[in-house]
N, CA, C and O atoms as a printed pandas DataFrame, in Angstrom:
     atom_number atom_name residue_name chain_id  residue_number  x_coord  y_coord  z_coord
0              1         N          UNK        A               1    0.853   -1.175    0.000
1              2        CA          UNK        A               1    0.000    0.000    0.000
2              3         C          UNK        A               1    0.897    1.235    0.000
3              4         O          UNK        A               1    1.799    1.494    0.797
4              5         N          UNK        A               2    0.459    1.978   -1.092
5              6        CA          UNK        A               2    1.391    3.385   -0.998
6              7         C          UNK        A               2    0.676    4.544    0.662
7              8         O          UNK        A               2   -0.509    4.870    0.734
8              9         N          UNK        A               3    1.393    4.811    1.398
9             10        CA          UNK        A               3    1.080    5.310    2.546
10            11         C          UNK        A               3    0.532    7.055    2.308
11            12         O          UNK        A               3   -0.076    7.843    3.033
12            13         N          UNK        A               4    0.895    7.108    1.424
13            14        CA          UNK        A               4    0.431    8.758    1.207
14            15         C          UNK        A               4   -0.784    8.895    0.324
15            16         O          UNK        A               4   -1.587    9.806    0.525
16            17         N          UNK        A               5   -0.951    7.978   -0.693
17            18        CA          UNK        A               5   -2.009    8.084   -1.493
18            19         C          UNK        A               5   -2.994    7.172   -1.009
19            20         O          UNK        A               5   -4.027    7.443   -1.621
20            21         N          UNK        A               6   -3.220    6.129   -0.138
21            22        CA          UNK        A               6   -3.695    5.457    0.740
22            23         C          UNK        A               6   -4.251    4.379   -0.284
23            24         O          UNK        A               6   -5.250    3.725    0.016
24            25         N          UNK        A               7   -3.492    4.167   -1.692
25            26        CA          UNK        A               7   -3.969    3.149   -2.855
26            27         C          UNK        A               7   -2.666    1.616   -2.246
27            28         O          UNK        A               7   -1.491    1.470   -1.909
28            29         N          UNK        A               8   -3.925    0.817   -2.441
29            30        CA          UNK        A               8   -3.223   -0.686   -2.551
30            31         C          UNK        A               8   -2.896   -0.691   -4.069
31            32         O          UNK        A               8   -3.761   -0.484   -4.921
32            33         N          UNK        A               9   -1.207   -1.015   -4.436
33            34        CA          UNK        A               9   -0.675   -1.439   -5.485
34            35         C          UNK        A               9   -0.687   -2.679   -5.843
35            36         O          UNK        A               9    0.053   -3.357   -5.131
36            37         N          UNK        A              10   -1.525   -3.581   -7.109
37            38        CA          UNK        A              10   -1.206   -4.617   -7.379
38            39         C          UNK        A              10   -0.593   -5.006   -8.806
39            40         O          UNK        A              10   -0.804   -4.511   -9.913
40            41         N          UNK        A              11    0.202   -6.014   -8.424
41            42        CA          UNK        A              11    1.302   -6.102   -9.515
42            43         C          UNK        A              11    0.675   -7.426   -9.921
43            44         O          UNK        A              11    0.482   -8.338   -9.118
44            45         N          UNK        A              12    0.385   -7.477  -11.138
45            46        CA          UNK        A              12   -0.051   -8.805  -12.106
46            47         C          UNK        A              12    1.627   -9.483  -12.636
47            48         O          UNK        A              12    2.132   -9.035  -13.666
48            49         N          UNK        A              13    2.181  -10.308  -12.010
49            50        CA          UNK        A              13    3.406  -10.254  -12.765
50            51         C          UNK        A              13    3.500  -11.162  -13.580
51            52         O          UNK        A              13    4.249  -10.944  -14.532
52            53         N          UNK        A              14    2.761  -12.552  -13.514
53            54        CA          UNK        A              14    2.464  -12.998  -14.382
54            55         C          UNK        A              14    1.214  -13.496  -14.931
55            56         O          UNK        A              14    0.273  -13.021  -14.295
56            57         N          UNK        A              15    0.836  -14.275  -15.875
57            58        CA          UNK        A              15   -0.683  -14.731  -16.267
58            59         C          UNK        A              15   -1.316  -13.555  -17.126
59            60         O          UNK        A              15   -0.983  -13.273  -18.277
60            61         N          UNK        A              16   -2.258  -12.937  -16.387
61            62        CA          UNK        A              16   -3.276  -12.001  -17.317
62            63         C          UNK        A              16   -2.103  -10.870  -17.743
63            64         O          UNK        A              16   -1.083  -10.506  -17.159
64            65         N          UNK        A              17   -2.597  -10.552  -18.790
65            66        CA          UNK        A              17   -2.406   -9.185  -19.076
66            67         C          UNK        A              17   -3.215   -8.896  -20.584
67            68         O          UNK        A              17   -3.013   -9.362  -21.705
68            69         N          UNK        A              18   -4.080   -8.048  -20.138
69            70        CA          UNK        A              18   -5.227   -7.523  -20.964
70            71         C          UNK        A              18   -4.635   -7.450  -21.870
71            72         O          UNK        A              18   -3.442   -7.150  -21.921
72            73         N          UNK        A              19   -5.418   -7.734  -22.863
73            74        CA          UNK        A              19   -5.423   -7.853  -24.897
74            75         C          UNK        A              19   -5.470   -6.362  -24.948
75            76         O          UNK        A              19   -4.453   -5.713  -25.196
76            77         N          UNK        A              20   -6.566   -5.833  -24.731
77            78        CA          UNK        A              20   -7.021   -3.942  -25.148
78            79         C          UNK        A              20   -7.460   -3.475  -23.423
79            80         O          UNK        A              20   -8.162   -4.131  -22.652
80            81         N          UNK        A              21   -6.986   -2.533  -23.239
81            82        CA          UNK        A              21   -8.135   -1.344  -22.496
82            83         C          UNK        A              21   -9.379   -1.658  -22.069
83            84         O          UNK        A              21   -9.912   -0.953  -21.212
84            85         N          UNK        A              22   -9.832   -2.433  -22.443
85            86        CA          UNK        A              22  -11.477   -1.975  -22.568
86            87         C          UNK        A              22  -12.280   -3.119  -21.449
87            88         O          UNK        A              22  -11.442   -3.470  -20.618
88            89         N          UNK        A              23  -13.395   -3.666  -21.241
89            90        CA          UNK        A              23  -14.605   -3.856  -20.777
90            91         C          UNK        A              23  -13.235   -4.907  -19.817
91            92         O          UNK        A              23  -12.557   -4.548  -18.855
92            93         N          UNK        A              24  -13.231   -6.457  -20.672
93            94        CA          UNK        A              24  -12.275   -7.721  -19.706
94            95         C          UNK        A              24  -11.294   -7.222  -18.687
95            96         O          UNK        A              24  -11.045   -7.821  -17.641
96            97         N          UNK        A              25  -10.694   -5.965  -19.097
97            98        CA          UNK        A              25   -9.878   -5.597  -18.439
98            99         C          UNK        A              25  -10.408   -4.952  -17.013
99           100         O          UNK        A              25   -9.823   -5.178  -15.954
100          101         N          UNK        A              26  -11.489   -4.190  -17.102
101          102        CA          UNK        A              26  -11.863   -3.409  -16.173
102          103         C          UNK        A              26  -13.059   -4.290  -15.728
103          104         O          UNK        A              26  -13.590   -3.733  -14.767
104          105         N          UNK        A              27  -13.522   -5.132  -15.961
105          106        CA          UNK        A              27  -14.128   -6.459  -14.931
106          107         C          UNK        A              27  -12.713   -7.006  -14.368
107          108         O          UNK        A              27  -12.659   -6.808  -13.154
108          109         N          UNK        A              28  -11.726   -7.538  -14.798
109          110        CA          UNK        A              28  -10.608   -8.137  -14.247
110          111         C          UNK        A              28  -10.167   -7.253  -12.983
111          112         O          UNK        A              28  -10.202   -7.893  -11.932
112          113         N          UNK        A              29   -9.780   -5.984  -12.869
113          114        CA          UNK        A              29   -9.386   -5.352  -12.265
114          115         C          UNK        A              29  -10.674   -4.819  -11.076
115          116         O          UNK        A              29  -10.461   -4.717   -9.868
116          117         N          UNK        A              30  -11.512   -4.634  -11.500
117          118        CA          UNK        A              30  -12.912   -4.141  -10.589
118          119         C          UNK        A              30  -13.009   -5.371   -9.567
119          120         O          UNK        A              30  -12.693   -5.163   -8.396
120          121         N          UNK        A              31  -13.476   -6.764  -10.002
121          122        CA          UNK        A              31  -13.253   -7.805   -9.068
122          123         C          UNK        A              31  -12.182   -8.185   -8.136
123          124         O          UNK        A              31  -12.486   -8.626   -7.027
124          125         N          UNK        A              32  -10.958   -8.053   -8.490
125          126        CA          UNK        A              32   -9.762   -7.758   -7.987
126          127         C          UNK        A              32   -9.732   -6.563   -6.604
127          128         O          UNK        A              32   -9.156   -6.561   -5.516
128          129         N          UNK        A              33  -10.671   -5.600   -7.305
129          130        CA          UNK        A              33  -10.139   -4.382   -6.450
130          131         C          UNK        A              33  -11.458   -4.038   -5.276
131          132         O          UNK        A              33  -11.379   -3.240   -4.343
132          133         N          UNK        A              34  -12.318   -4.654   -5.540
133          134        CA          UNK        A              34  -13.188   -4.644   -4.313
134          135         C          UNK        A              34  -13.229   -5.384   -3.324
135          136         O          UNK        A              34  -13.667   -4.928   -2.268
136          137         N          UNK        A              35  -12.741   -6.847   -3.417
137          138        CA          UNK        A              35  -11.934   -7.337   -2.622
138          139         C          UNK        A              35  -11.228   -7.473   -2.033
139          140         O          UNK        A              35  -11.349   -8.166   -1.024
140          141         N          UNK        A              36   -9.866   -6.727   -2.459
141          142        CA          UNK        A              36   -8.936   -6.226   -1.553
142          143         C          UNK        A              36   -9.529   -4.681   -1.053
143          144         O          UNK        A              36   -9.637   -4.624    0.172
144          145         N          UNK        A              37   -9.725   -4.066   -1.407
145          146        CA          UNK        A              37  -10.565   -2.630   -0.562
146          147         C          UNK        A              37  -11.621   -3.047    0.726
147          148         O          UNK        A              37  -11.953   -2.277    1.627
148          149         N          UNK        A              38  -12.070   -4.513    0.566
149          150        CA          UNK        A              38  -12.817   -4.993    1.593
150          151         C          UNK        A              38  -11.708   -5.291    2.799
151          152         O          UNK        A              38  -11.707   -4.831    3.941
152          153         N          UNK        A              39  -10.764   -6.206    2.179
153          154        CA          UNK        A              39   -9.604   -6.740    3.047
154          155         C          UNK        A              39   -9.091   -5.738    3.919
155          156         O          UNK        A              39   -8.966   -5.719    5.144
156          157         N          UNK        A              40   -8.746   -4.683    2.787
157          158        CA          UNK        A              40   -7.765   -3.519    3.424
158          159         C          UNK        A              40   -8.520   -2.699    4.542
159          160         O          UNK        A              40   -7.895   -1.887    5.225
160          161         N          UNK        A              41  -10.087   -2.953    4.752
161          162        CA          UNK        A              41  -10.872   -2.288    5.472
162          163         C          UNK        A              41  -10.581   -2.471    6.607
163          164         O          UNK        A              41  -10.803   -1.587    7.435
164          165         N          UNK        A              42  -10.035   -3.605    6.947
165          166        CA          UNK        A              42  -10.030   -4.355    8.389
166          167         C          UNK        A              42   -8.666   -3.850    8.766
167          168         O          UNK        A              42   -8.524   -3.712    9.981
168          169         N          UNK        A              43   -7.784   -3.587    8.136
169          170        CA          UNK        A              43   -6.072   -3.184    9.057
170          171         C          UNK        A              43   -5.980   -1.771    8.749
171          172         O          UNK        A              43   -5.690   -1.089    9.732
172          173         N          UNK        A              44   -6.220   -0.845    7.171
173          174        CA          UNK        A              44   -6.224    0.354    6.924
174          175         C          UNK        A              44   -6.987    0.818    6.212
175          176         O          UNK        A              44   -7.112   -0.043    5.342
176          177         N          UNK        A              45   -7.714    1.750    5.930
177          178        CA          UNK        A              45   -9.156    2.143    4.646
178          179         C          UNK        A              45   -7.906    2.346    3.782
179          180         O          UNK        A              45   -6.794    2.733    4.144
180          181         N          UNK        A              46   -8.383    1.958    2.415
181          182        CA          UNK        A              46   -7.321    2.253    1.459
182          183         C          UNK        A              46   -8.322    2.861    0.351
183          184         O          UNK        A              46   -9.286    2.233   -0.088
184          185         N          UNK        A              47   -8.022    3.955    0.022
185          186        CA          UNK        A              47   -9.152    4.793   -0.973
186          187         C          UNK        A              47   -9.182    4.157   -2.759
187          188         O          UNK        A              47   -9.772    4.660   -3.715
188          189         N          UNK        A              48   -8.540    3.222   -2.731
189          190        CA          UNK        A              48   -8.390    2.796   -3.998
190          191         C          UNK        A              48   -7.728    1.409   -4.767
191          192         O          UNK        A              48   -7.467    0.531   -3.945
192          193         N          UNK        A              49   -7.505    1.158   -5.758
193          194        CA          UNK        A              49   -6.237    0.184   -6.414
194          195         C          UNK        A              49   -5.456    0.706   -7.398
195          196         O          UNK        A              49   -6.191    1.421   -8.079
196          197         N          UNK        A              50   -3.989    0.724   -7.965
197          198        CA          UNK        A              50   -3.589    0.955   -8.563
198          199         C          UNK        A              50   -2.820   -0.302   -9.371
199          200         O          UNK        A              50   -1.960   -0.960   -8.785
200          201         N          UNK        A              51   -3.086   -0.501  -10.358
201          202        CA          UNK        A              51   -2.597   -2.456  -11.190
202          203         C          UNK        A              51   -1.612   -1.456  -12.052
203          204         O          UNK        A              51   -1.568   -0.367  -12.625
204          205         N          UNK        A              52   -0.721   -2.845  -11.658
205          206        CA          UNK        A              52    0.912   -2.774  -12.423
206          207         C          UNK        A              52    0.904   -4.386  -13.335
207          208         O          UNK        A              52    0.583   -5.487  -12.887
208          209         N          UNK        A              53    1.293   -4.094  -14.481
209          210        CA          UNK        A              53    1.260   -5.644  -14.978
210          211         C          UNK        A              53    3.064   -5.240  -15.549
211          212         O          UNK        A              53    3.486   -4.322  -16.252
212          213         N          UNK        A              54    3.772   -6.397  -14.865
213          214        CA          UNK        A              54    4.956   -6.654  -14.639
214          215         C          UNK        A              54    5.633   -5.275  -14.169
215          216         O          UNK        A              54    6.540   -4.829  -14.871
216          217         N          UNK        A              55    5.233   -4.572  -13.003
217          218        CA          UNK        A              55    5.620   -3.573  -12.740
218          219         C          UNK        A              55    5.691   -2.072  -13.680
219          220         O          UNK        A              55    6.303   -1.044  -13.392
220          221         N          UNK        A              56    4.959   -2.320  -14.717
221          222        CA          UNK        A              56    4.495   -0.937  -15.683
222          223         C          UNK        A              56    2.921   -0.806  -15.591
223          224         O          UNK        A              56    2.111   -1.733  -15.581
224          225         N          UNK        A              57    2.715    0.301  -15.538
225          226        CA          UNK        A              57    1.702    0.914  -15.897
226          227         C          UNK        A              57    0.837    0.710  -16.892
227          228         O          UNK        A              57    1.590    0.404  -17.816
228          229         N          UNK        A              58   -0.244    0.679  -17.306
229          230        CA          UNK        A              58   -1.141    0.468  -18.103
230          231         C          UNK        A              58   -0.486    1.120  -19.538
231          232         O          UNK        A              58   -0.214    0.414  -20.509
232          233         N          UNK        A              59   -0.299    2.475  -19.494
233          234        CA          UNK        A              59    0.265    3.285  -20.289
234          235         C          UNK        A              59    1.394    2.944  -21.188
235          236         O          UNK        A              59    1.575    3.387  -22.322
236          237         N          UNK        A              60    2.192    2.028  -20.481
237          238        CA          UNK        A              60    3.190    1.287  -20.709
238          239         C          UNK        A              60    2.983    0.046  -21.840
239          240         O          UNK        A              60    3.763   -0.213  -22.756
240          241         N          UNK        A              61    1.976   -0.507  -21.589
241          242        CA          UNK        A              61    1.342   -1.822  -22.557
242          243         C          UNK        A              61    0.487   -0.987  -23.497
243          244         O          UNK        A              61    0.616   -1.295  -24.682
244          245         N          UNK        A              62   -0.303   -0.061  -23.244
245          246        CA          UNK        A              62   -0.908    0.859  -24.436
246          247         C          UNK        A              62   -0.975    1.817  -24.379
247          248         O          UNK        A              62   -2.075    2.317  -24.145
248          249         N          UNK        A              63    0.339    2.748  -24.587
249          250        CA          UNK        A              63    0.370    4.052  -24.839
250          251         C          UNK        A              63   -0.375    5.267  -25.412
251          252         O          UNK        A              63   -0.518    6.385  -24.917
252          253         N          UNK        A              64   -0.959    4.601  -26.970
253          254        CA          UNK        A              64   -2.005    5.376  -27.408
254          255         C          UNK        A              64   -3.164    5.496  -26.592
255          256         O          UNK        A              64   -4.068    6.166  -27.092
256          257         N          UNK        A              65   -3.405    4.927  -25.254
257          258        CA          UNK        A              65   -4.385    5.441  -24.283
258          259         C          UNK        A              65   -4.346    6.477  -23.427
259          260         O          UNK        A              65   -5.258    6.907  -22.721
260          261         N          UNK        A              66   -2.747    7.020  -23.577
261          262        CA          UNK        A              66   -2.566    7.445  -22.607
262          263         C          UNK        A              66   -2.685    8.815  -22.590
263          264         O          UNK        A              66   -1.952    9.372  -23.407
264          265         N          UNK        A              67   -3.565    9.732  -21.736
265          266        CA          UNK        A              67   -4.905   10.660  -21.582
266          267         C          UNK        A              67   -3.745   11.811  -21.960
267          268         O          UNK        A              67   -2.638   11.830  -21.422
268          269         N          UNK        A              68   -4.127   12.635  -22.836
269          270        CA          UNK        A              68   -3.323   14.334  -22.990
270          271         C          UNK        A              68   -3.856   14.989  -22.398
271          272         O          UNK        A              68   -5.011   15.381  -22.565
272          273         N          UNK        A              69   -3.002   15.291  -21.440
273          274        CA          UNK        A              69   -3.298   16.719  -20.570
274          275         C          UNK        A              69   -4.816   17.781  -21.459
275          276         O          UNK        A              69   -5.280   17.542  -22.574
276          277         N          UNK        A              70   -5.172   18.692  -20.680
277          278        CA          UNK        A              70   -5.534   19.769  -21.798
278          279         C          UNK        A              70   -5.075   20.995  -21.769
279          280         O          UNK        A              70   -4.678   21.479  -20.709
280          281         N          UNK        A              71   -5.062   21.649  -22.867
281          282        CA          UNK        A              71   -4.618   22.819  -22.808
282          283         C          UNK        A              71   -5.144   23.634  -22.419
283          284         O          UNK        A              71   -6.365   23.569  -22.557
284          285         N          UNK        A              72   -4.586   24.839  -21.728
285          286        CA          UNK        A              72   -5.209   25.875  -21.014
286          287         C          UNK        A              72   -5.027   26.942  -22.205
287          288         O          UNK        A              72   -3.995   27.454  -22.637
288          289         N          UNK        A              73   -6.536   27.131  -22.643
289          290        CA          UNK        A              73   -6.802   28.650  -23.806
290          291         C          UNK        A              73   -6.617   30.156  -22.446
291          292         O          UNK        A              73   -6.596   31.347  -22.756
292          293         N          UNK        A              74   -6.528   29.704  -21.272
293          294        CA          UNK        A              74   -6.977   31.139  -20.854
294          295         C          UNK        A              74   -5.512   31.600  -20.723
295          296         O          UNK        A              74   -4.648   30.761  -20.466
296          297         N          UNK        A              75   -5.148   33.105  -20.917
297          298        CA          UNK        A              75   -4.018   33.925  -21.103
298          299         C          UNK        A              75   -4.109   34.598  -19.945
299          300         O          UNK        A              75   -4.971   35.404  -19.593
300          301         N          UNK        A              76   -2.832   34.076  -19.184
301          302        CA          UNK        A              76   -2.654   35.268  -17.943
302          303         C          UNK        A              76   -2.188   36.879  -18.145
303          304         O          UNK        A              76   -1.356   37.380  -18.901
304          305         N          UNK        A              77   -3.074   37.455  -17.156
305          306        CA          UNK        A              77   -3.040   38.855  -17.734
306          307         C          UNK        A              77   -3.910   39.547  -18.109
307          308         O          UNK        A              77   -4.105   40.726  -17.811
308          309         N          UNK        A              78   -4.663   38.706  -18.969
309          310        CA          UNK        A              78   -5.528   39.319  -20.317
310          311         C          UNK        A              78   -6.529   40.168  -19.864
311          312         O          UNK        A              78   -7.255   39.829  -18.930
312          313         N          UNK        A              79   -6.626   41.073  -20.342
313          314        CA          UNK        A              79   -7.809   42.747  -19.242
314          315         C          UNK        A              79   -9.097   42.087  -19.988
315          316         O          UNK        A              79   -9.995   42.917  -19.845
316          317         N          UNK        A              80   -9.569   41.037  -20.676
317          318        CA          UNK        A              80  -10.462   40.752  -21.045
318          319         C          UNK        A              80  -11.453   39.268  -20.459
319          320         O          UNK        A              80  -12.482   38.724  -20.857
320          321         N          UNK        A              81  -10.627   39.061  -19.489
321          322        CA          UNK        A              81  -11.143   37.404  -19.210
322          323         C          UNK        A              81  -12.619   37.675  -18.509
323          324         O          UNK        A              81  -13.263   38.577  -17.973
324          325         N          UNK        A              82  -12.676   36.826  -18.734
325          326        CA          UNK        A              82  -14.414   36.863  -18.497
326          327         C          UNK        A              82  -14.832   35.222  -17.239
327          328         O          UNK        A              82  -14.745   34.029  -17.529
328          329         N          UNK        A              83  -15.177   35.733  -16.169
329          330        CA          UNK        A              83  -15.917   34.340  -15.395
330          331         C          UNK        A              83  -17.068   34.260  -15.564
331          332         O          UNK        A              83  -17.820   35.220  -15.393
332          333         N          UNK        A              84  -17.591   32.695  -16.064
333          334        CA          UNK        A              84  -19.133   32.683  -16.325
334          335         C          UNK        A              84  -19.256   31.210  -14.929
335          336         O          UNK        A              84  -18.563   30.309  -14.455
336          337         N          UNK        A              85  -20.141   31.601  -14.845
337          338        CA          UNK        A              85  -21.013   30.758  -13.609
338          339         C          UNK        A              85  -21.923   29.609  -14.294
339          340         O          UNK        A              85  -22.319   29.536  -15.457
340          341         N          UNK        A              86  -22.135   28.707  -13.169
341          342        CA          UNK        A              86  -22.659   27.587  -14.121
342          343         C          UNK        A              86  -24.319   27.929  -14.186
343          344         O          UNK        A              86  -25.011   27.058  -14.714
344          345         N          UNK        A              87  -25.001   29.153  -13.678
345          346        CA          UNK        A              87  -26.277   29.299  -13.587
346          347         C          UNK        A              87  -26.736   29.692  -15.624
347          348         O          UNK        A              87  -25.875   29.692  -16.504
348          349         N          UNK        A              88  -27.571   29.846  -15.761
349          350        CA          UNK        A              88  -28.135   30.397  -17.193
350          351         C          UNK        A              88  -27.643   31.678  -17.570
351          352         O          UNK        A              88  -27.542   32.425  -16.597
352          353         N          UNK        A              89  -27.391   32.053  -18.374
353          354        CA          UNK        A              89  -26.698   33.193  -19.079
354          355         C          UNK        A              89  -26.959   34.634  -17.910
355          356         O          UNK        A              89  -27.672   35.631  -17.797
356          357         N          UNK        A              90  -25.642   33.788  -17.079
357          358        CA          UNK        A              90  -25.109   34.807  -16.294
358          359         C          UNK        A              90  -23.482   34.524  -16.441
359          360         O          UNK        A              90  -22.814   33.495  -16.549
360          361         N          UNK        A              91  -23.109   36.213  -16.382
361          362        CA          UNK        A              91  -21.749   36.369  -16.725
362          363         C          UNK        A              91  -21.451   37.604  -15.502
363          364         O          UNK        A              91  -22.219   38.345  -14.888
364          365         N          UNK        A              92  -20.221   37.460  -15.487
365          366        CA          UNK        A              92  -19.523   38.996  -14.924
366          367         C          UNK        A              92  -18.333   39.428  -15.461
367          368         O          UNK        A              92  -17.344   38.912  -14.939
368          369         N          UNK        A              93  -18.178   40.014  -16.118
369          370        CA          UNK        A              93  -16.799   41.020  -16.614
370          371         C          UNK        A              93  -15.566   40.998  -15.532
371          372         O          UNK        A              93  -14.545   41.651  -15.747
């Protein structure tokens, strides 16, 4: 368990390792991870799981998944920025 992020790390090191991203993988890992979040209930609450397959990251086996930041359009400075609120066409200058 990482002590600061309060996530149980599990390392698949051998056997599975997901074909794609998608649905098998995240049943594989969901079953996996509610179980030990049950376990971990009893010695420490652990807020999560984090899966390593042979000690890499998901990102690592399929890179083209791996999420791009986004870019920030807003310009510091700018005498024009504008905050809008999430109510109906309300704005403030």
């Amino acid at each position: 368990m990482d002590l600061v992020t309060r996530m149980v790390i599990v390392d698949v090191v051998r056997g599975y390792v997901p074909a794609s991203p998608g649905a098998e993988m995240e049943d594989f890992e969901g079953g996996i991870t509610n179980d030990l979040l049950e376990l971990a209930r009893t010695v420490s609450p652990a807020s999560g799981a984090l899966f390593r397959y042979g000690g890499k990251d998901l990102y690592h086996l399929f890179p083209s998944e791996q999420p791009v930041p986004p870019k920030s359009t807003f310009q510091r400075g700018a005498s024009d920025a504008v905050a809008v609120s999430a109510g109906p066409r309300q704005w403030k200058p």
